[in-house]
XYZ file of C-alpha atoms in Angstrom:
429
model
C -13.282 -42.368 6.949
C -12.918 -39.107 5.001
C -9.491 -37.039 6.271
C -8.158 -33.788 5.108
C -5.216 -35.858 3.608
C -7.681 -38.037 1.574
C -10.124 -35.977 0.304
C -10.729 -35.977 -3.456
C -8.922 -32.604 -4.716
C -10.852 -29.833 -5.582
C -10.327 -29.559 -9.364
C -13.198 -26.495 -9.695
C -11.284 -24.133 -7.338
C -7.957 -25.057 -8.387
C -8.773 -25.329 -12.379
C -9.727 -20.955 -11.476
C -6.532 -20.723 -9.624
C -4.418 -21.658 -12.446
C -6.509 -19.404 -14.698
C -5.487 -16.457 -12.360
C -1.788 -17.257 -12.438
C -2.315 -17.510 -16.496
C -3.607 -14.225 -16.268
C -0.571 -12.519 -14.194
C 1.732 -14.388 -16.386
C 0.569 -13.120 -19.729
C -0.175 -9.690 -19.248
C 1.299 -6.319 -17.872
C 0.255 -5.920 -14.349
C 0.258 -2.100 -13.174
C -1.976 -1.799 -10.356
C 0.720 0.547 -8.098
C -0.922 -1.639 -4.940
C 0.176 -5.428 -6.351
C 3.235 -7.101 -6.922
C 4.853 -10.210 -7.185
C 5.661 -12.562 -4.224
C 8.555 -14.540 -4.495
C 8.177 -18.902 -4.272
C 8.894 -19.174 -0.774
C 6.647 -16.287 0.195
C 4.036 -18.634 -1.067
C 5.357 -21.509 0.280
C 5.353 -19.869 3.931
C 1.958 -18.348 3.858
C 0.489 -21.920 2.311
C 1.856 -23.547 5.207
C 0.800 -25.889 8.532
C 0.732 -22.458 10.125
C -2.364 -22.109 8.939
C -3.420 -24.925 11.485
C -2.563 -22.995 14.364
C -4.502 -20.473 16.552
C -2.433 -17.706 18.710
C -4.467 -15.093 20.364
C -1.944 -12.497 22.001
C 2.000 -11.977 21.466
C 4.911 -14.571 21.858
C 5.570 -15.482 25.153
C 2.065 -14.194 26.134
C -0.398 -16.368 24.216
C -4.242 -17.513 25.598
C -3.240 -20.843 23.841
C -0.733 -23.417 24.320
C 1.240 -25.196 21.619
C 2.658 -21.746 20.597
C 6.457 -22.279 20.959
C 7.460 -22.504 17.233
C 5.083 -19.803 16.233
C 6.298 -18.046 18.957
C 9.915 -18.017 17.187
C 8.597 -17.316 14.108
C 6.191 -14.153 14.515
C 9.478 -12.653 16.507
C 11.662 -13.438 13.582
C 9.532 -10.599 11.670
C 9.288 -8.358 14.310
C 12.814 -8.300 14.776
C 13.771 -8.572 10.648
C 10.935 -5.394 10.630
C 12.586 -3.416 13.184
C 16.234 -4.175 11.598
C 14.543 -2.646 8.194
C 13.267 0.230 9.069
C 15.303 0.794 12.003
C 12.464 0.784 14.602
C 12.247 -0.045 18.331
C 8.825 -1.711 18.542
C 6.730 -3.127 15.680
C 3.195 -5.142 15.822
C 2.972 -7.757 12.420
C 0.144 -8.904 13.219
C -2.178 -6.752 11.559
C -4.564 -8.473 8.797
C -4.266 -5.223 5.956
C -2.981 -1.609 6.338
C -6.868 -0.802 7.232
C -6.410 -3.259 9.987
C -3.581 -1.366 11.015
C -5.111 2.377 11.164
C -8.470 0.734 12.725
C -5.760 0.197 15.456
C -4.199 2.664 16.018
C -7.364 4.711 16.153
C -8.953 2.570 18.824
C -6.005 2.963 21.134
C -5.342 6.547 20.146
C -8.873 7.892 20.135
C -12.491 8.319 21.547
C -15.472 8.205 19.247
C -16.178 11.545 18.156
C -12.391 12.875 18.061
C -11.591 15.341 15.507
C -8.637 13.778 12.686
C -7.147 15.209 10.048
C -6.177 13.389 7.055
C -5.452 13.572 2.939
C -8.721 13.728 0.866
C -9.377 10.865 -0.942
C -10.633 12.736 -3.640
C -7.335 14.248 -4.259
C -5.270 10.665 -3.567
C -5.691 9.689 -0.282
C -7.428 6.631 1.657
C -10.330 5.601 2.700
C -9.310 4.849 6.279
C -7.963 7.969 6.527
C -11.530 9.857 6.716
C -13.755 8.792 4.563
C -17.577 9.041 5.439
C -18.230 5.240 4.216
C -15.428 4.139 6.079
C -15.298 3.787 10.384
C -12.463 6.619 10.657
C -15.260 8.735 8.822
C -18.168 7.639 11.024
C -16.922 6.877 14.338
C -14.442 10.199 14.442
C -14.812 13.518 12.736
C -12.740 13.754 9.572
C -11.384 16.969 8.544
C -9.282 17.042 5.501
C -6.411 18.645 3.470
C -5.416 18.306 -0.537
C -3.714 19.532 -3.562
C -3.164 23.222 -4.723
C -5.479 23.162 -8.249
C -2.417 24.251 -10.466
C 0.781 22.173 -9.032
C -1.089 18.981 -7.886
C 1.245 19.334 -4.857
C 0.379 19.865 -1.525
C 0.532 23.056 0.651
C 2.120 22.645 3.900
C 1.035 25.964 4.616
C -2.686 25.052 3.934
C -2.311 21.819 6.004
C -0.985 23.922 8.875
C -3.799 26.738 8.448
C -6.404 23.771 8.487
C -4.705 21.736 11.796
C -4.953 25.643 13.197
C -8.706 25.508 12.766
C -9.852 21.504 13.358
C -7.502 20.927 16.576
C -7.054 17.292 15.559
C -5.987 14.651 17.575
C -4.557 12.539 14.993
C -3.022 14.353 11.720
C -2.641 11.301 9.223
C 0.128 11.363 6.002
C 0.417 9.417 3.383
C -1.706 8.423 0.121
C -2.931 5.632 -2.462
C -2.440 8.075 -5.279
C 0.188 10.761 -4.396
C 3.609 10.511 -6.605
C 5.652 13.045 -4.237
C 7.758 12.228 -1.088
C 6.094 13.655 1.679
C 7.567 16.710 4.415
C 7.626 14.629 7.982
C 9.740 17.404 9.135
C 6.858 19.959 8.769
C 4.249 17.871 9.564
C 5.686 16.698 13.007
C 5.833 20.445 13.478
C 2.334 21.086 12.697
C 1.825 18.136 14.770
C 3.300 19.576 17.579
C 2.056 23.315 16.923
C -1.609 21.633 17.729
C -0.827 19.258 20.230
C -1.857 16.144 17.536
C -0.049 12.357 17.206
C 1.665 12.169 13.770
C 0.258 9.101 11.919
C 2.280 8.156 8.543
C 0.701 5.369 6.733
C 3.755 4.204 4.048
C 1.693 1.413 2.271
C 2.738 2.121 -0.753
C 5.816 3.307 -0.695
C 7.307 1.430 2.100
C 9.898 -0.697 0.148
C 11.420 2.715 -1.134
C 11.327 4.046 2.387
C 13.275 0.799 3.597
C 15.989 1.189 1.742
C 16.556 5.048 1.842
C 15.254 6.192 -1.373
C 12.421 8.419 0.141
C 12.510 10.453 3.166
C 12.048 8.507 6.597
C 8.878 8.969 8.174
C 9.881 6.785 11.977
C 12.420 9.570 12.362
C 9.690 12.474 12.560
C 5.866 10.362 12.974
C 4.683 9.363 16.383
C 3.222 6.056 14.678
C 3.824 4.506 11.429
C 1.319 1.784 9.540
C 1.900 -0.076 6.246
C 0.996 -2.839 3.845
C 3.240 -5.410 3.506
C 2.214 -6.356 -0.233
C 2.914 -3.494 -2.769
C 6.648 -2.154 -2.854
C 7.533 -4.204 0.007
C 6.796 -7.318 -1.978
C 5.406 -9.184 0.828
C 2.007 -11.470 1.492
C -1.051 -9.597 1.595
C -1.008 -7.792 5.340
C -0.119 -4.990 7.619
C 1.802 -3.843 10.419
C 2.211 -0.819 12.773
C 5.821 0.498 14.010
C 7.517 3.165 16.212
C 11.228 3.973 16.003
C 10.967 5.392 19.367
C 7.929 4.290 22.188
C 6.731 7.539 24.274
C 4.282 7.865 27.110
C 0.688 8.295 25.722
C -0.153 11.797 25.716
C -3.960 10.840 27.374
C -2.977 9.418 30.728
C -4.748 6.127 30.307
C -3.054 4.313 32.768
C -2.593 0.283 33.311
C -4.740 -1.660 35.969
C -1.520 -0.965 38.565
C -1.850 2.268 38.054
C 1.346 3.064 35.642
C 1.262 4.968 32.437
C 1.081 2.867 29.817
C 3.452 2.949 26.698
C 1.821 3.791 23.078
C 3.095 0.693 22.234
C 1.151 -1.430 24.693
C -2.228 0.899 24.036
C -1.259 -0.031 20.102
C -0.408 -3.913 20.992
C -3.679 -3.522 22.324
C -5.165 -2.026 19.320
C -4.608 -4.985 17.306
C -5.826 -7.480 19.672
C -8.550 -7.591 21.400
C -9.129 -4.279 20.118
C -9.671 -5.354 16.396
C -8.538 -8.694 15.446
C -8.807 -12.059 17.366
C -5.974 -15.023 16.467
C -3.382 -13.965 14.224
C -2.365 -15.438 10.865
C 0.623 -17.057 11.765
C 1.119 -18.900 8.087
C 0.566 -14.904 6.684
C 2.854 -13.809 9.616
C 5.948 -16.406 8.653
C 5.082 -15.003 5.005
C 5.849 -11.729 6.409
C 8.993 -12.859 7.698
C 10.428 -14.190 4.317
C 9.728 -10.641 2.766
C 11.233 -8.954 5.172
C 14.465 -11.223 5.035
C 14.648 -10.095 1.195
C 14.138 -6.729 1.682
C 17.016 -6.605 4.386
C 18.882 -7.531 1.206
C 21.439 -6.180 -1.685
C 19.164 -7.259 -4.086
C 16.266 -5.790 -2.956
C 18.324 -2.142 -2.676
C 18.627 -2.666 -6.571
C 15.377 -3.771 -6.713
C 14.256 -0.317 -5.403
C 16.035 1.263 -7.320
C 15.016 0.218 -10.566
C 11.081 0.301 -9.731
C 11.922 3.871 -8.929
C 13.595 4.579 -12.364
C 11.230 3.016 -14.008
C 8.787 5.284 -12.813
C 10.663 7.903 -13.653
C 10.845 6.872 -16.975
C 7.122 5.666 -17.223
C 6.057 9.218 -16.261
C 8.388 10.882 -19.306
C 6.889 8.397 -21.655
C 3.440 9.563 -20.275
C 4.515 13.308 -20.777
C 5.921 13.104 -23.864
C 2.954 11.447 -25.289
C 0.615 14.749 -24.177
C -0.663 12.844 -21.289
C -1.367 15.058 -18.095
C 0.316 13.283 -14.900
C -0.971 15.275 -12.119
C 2.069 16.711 -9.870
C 3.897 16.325 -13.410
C 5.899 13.486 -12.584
C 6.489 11.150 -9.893
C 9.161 10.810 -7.125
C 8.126 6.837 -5.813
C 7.150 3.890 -8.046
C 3.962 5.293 -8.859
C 1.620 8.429 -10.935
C -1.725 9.702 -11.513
C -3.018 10.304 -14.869
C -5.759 12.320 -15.786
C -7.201 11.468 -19.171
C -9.345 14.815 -19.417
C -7.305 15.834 -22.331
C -7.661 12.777 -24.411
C -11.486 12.994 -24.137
C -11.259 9.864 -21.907
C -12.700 8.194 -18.540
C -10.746 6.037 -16.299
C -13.598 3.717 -16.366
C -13.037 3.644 -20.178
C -9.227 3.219 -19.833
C -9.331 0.280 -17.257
C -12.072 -1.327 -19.303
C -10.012 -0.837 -22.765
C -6.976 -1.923 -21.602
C -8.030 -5.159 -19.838
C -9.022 -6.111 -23.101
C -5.434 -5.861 -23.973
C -4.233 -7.800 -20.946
C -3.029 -4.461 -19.550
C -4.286 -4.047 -15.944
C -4.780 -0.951 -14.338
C -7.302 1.018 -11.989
C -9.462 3.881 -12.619
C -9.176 6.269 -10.076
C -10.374 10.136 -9.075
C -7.697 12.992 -9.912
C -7.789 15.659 -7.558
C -10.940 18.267 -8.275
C -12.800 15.559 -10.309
C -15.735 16.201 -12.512
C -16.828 12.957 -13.074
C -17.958 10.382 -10.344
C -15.859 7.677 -8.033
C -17.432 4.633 -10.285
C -16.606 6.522 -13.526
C -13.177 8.740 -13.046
C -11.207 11.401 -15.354
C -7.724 9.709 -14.412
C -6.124 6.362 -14.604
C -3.461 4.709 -11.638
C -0.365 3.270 -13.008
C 2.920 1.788 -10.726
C 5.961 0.029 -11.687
C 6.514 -2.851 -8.585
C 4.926 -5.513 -10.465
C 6.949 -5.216 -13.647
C 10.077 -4.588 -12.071
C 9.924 -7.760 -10.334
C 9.680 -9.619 -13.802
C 12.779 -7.613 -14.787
C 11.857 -4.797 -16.393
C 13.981 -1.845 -16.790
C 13.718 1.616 -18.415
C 13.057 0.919 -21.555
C 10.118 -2.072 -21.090
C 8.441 1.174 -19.754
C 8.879 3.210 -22.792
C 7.144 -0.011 -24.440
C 4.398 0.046 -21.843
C 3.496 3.462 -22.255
C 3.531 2.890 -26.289
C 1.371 -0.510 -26.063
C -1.411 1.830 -23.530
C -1.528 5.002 -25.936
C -2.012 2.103 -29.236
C -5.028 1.130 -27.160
C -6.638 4.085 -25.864
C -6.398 5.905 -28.871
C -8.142 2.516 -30.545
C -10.457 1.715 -28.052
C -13.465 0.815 -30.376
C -11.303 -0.770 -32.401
C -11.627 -4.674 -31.409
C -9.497 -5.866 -33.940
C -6.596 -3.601 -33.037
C -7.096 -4.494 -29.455
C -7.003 -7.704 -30.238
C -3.667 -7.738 -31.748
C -2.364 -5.693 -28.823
C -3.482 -8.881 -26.830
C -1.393 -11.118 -28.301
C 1.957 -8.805 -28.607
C 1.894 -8.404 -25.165
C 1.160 -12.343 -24.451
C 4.404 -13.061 -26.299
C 6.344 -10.215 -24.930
C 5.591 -11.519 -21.686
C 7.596 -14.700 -22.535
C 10.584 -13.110 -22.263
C 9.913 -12.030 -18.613
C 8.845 -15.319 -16.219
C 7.124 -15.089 -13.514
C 7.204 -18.455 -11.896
C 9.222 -20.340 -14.363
């Protein structure tokens, strides 16, 4: 008989898979929402765990056998609330869209007004959009960037929260470089009697360690990724530095008020999700016992000068960053001025092993599929150990390319500077 154990390996799918990690090792990754998991990230989430079903929380499961994975999924609740210095946190969310979905179905009724970035201008699609369910199961209002600074208004977003009455007023962005005003926002919040939502996927590592402005200290609710500058498996996870009565009297089956945590715990499951990923969940844990780390402080702090300096090199090279810099690990570019399209950019530069995304700048002529601007981030690169001046080479090897992009021979000597460079900075050695 046949077992899992004996069966004849799989040479198709793994040949591809070693392909793929080829293709991360040899070329400049700068997709702002990927990084680099460490070995035993991988180890974790390629686990037994992956054996084992656990519908509901530890100590409260619908299944038995749940005593180690009991230990473990606690381990990252508690090494998540250490981090960010929260009171109650829920891991178990599959992605950061898996996360809002959550906290919208324990925070809203279909129909509800919200009030969230425009994806046009750098937002998310769960944070609205009409082809995602935020967009069609509540009505989406939205706020963006003033034209001239790429920066956003307060005052507009308080003027607009005046008018739509949200219930929910979301922060946060995929494409935004600046730190964000939590302090005025919880006001505006408050002003119109809406929760605060602050989704920190991107720049949640940064927030961890103190090098942006703390969003649990001012937002009702906060949601994030666990993969981009947190440098974790590919998840989410919703936290509160401080629980609070829910502000809609839904009430438990006894008859007491529930907790926002318990309507969020409930969110997540059966709301949304059924059995958790425990083998994603001990990944999860691993990240967030590096992050609680020295080394991950540095860490920080380098992705952050490097964007810093990745922006400059951008600047000084007459390309148009919208905000005009960047204060997390990542920036906006639009290519207007050099007579280019992000969908020409991204497909240029793959051909130089230089990954990137196309992506709308705010006020965009052109359409989603085709783009004026280009995303860029520095995670990725900093984990290979990249510092200040690897940007300034970055920046020099993308200009070479898009100012040769019908030039296949230049390209293709691009290509193979950058697969040797990329020697000097392992990956998985």
């Amino acid at each position: 008989m046949t077992t899992a154990t004996t069966t004849t390996r799989d040479t198709k799918v793994f040949d591809l898979i070693a392909k793929e990690q080829h293709r991360q090792e040899s070329g400049i990754e700068l997709i702002a929402s990927e990084n680099f998991v460490s070995p035993q990230v991988m180890e974790a989430a390629g686990s037994v765990l992956t054996n084992k079903y656990a519908e509901g929380l530890p100590g409260k499961r619908y299944y038995g056998g749940c005593e180690v994975v009991d230990q473990i999924e606690q381990l990252a609740i508690d090494r998540i609330k250490e981090l960010f210095g929260a009171s109650w946190a829920n891991v178990q969310p599959h992605s950061g869209a898996q996360a809002n979905t959550a906290v919208f179905l324990a925070c809203l009724q279909p129909g509800d007004t919200i009030l969230g970035f425009d994806l046009s201008h750098g937002g998310h699609l769960t944070h609205g959009s009409p082809v995602n369910i935020s967009g069609k199961y509540f009505r989406p209002t939205f706020y963006g960037v003033e034209k001239e600074t790429g920066v956003i208004n307060y005052d507009v977003v308080e003027e607009t929260a005046k008018r739509e009455r949200p219930k929910l007023l979301i922060c946060g962005a995929s494409a935004y470089s600046r730190d964000w005003d939590y302090v005025r926002l919880r006001a505006i919040a408050d002003e119109v009697g809406a929760l605060l939502l602050a989704d920190i996927s991107h720049p949640a590592g940064l927030i961890a360690k103190g090098l942006l402005n703390d969003p649990l200290e001012h937002c009702h609710i906060v949601t994030t990724t666990t993969h981009k500058t947190l440098r974790g498996p590919r998840g989410g996870l919703i936290m509160m530095r401080n629980d609070f009565e829910n502000p809609f009297g839904i009430k438990t089956p006894k008859g007491d008020v529930r907790l926002m945590s318990s309507l969020l715990d409930s969110g997540v499951f059966p709301g949304t999700q059924g059995g958790p990923l425990e083998h994603v969940i001990a990944a999860k844990a691993v990240a967030f016992g590096e992050a609680l780390s020295d080394d991950f402080y540095d860490y920080a702090v380098q992705v952050k000068a490097n964007a810093q300096a990745m922006a400059k090199a951008f600047v000084d090279r007459g390309y148009q960053i919208i905000s005009g810099g960047t204060d997390n690990h990542l920036m906006l570019i639009d290519l207007r001025s050099k007579g280019l399209t992000g969908k020409l950019a991204e497909n240029t530069l793959i051909k130089a092993d230089i990954t990137i995304n196309k992506n709308m700048v705010p006020f965009d002529d052109k359409s989603p599929m085709v783009t004026s601007g280009m995303r860029v981030g520095t995670a990725a690169m900093t984990t290979r150990g990249m510092k200040e001046s690897d940007m300034e080479q970055i920046v020099v090897y993308i200009d070479r390319v898009l100012m040769n992009h019908d030039n296949e021979s230049e390209l293709a000597t691009v290509k193979e500077e950058i697969n040797e460079w990329m020697k000097a900075f392992p990956l998985y050695a």
